Amino acid sequence: MPRSVAQRFPRADGAVPEARSFLGGVLEEWEITDRSDDAVLCLSELATNAVRHAACGGFVVEVSLGDCRLRVEVHDAGAGVPRTGRPSDDDTDGRGLLIVSSLADGWGVTPHDPCGKTVWTEFKTEQSTTPIGVITC
């Protein structure tokens, strides 16, 4: 049976470090060590985008584990669909989704009607949950 947990964060300066800490705690509790650094860095990028670009409210981080895949989602009420940028060497931002696409085994965007979206990342992992506990894939 897959595991899943979610937490809401405000659209505020301290939300991104709080989201990273939340995910780090979940991964520690679930004993996922093989992809934890990648997952936390990707979440940091997605949460930053939610804080910077979401029109109002906060965002929700949802983490799930099943079938040897860790999925990290960021739900926000912002309009538009994020895309990878093409920053120049002199640009100081615009690389977040490039980082996500290089570290994650998959990522995408699910728009919500009438507004909002979920940006998700997936990571193959050595751990999976079953009704009797954690097993190695």
Tab-separated table of C-alpha atoms in Angstrom:
chain	number	residue	atom	x	y	z
A	1	MET	CA	0.000	0.000	0.000
A	2	PRO	CA	1.504	3.388	-0.980
A	3	ARG	CA	2.305	5.972	1.644
A	4	SER	CA	1.267	9.600	1.272
A	5	VAL	CA	1.531	12.737	3.396
A	6	ALA	CA	0.855	16.420	2.701
A	7	GLN	CA	1.380	19.769	4.381
A	8	ARG	CA	0.275	23.324	3.562
A	9	PHE	CA	2.740	26.212	3.607
A	10	PRO	CA	2.094	29.974	3.466
A	11	ARG	CA	3.230	32.156	0.594
A	12	ALA	CA	5.974	33.698	2.716
A	13	ASP	CA	9.754	34.035	2.873
A	14	GLY	CA	10.253	31.185	5.348
A	15	ALA	CA	8.037	28.715	3.484
A	16	VAL	CA	10.718	27.225	1.241
A	17	PRO	CA	13.075	26.206	4.075
A	18	GLU	CA	10.068	24.879	6.012
A	19	ALA	CA	9.025	22.784	2.998
A	20	ARG	CA	12.565	21.409	2.635
A	21	SER	CA	12.591	20.509	6.321
A	22	PHE	CA	9.189	18.822	6.011
A	23	LEU	CA	10.351	16.689	3.078
A	24	GLY	CA	13.649	15.863	4.786
A	25	GLY	CA	11.759	14.643	7.847
A	26	VAL	CA	9.410	12.512	5.760
A	27	LEU	CA	12.290	10.936	3.853
A	28	GLU	CA	14.136	10.224	7.091
A	29	GLU	CA	11.041	8.645	8.636
A	30	TRP	CA	10.485	6.518	5.523
A	31	GLU	CA	14.216	5.627	5.475
A	32	ILE	CA	14.766	6.915	1.950
A	33	THR	CA	18.395	7.892	1.610
A	34	ASP	CA	19.302	7.085	-1.992
A	35	ARG	CA	17.467	10.047	-3.596
A	36	SER	CA	16.833	12.362	-0.663
A	37	ASP	CA	19.266	15.118	-1.693
A	38	ASP	CA	17.854	15.209	-5.238
A	39	ALA	CA	14.264	15.267	-3.986
A	40	VAL	CA	14.894	18.061	-1.472
A	41	LEU	CA	16.713	20.213	-4.058
A	42	CYS	CA	13.906	19.731	-6.597
A	43	LEU	CA	11.278	20.567	-3.992
A	44	SER	CA	13.213	23.709	-3.139
A	45	GLU	CA	13.005	24.843	-6.758
A	46	LEU	CA	9.279	24.032	-7.087
A	47	ALA	CA	8.395	25.667	-3.763
A	48	THR	CA	10.368	28.778	-4.718
A	49	ASN	CA	8.374	28.999	-7.944
A	50	ALA	CA	5.120	28.653	-5.988
A	51	VAL	CA	6.108	31.466	-3.612
A	52	ARG	CA	7.294	33.733	-6.429
A	53	HIS	CA	4.589	33.135	-9.019
A	54	ALA	CA	1.403	31.903	-7.323
A	55	ALA	CA	-1.231	34.628	-7.342
A	56	CYS	CA	-2.506	34.137	-3.816
A	57	GLY	CA	-2.584	31.838	-0.841
A	58	GLY	CA	0.050	29.310	-0.068
A	59	PHE	CA	0.993	25.977	-1.521
A	60	VAL	CA	0.701	22.332	-0.548
A	61	VAL	CA	3.533	19.797	-0.678
A	62	GLU	CA	2.402	16.209	-1.102
A	63	VAL	CA	4.835	13.308	-0.883
A	64	SER	CA	3.989	9.741	-1.829
A	65	LEU	CA	5.904	6.485	-2.099
A	66	GLY	CA	4.844	3.354	-3.937
A	67	ASP	CA	6.127	0.934	-6.575
A	68	CYS	CA	9.744	2.024	-6.010
A	69	ARG	CA	8.889	5.625	-6.916
A	70	LEU	CA	9.001	8.694	-4.734
A	71	ARG	CA	6.664	11.431	-5.945
A	72	VAL	CA	6.867	15.012	-4.704
A	73	GLU	CA	4.097	17.414	-5.713
A	74	VAL	CA	3.612	21.142	-5.195
A	75	HIS	CA	0.023	22.361	-5.535
A	76	ASP	CA	-0.634	26.103	-5.901
A	77	ALA	CA	-3.353	28.451	-7.148
A	78	GLY	CA	-1.139	30.209	-9.673
A	79	ALA	CA	-2.058	30.528	-13.327
A	80	GLY	CA	0.151	29.490	-16.187
A	81	VAL	CA	2.221	26.421	-16.858
A	82	PRO	CA	5.877	26.530	-15.832
A	83	ARG	CA	8.423	25.645	-18.504
A	84	THR	CA	12.156	25.197	-18.541
A	85	GLY	CA	13.920	28.441	-19.291
A	86	ARG	CA	16.848	29.310	-21.479
A	87	PRO	CA	18.877	31.604	-19.259
A	88	SER	CA	22.023	33.235	-20.543
A	89	ASP	CA	25.302	32.828	-18.706
A	90	ASP	CA	24.730	36.232	-17.095
A	91	ASP	CA	21.189	35.538	-15.836
A	92	THR	CA	20.913	35.084	-12.073
A	93	ASP	CA	17.723	33.009	-12.147
A	94	GLY	CA	15.626	30.892	-14.498
A	95	ARG	CA	17.468	27.603	-13.955
A	96	GLY	CA	15.112	25.936	-11.450
A	97	LEU	CA	13.259	23.658	-13.835
A	98	LEU	CA	16.491	22.860	-15.670
A	99	ILE	CA	17.810	21.572	-12.339
A	100	VAL	CA	14.594	19.622	-11.759
A	101	SER	CA	14.721	18.048	-15.221
A	102	SER	CA	18.348	17.004	-14.747
A	103	LEU	CA	17.876	15.449	-11.287
A	104	ALA	CA	14.389	13.913	-11.362
A	105	ASP	CA	13.468	10.763	-13.262
A	106	GLY	CA	10.353	12.576	-14.439
A	107	TRP	CA	8.469	15.801	-13.880
A	108	GLY	CA	5.418	17.533	-15.221
A	109	VAL	CA	2.536	19.893	-14.647
A	110	THR	CA	-1.121	19.048	-14.114
A	111	PRO	CA	-3.373	22.112	-14.581
A	112	HIS	CA	-6.488	22.419	-12.399
A	113	ASP	CA	-9.788	23.831	-13.572
A	114	PRO	CA	-10.683	26.646	-13.068
A	115	CYS	CA	-7.276	27.699	-11.721
A	116	GLY	CA	-4.095	26.404	-10.173
A	117	LYS	CA	-1.806	23.522	-10.933
A	118	THR	CA	0.281	20.703	-9.543
A	119	VAL	CA	3.948	20.536	-10.463
A	120	TRP	CA	5.326	17.072	-9.720
A	121	THR	CA	8.624	15.221	-9.730
A	122	GLU	CA	9.318	11.514	-9.500
A	123	PHE	CA	12.392	9.629	-8.397
A	124	LYS	CA	13.149	5.942	-8.730
A	125	THR	CA	14.208	4.711	-5.324
A	126	GLU	CA	15.438	1.527	-3.713
A	127	GLN	CA	12.631	1.685	-1.153
A	128	SER	CA	8.967	0.815	-1.584
A	129	THR	CA	6.189	0.305	0.925
A	130	THR	CA	3.997	-2.711	1.285
A	131	PRO	CA	1.365	-3.546	3.922
A	132	ILE	CA	4.055	-5.306	5.983
A	133	GLY	CA	6.605	-2.507	5.866
A	134	VAL	CA	9.490	-1.276	3.779
A	135	ILE	CA	11.161	-3.608	1.293
A	136	THR	CA	14.012	-3.265	-1.155
A	137	CYS	CA	13.065	-3.199	-4.830
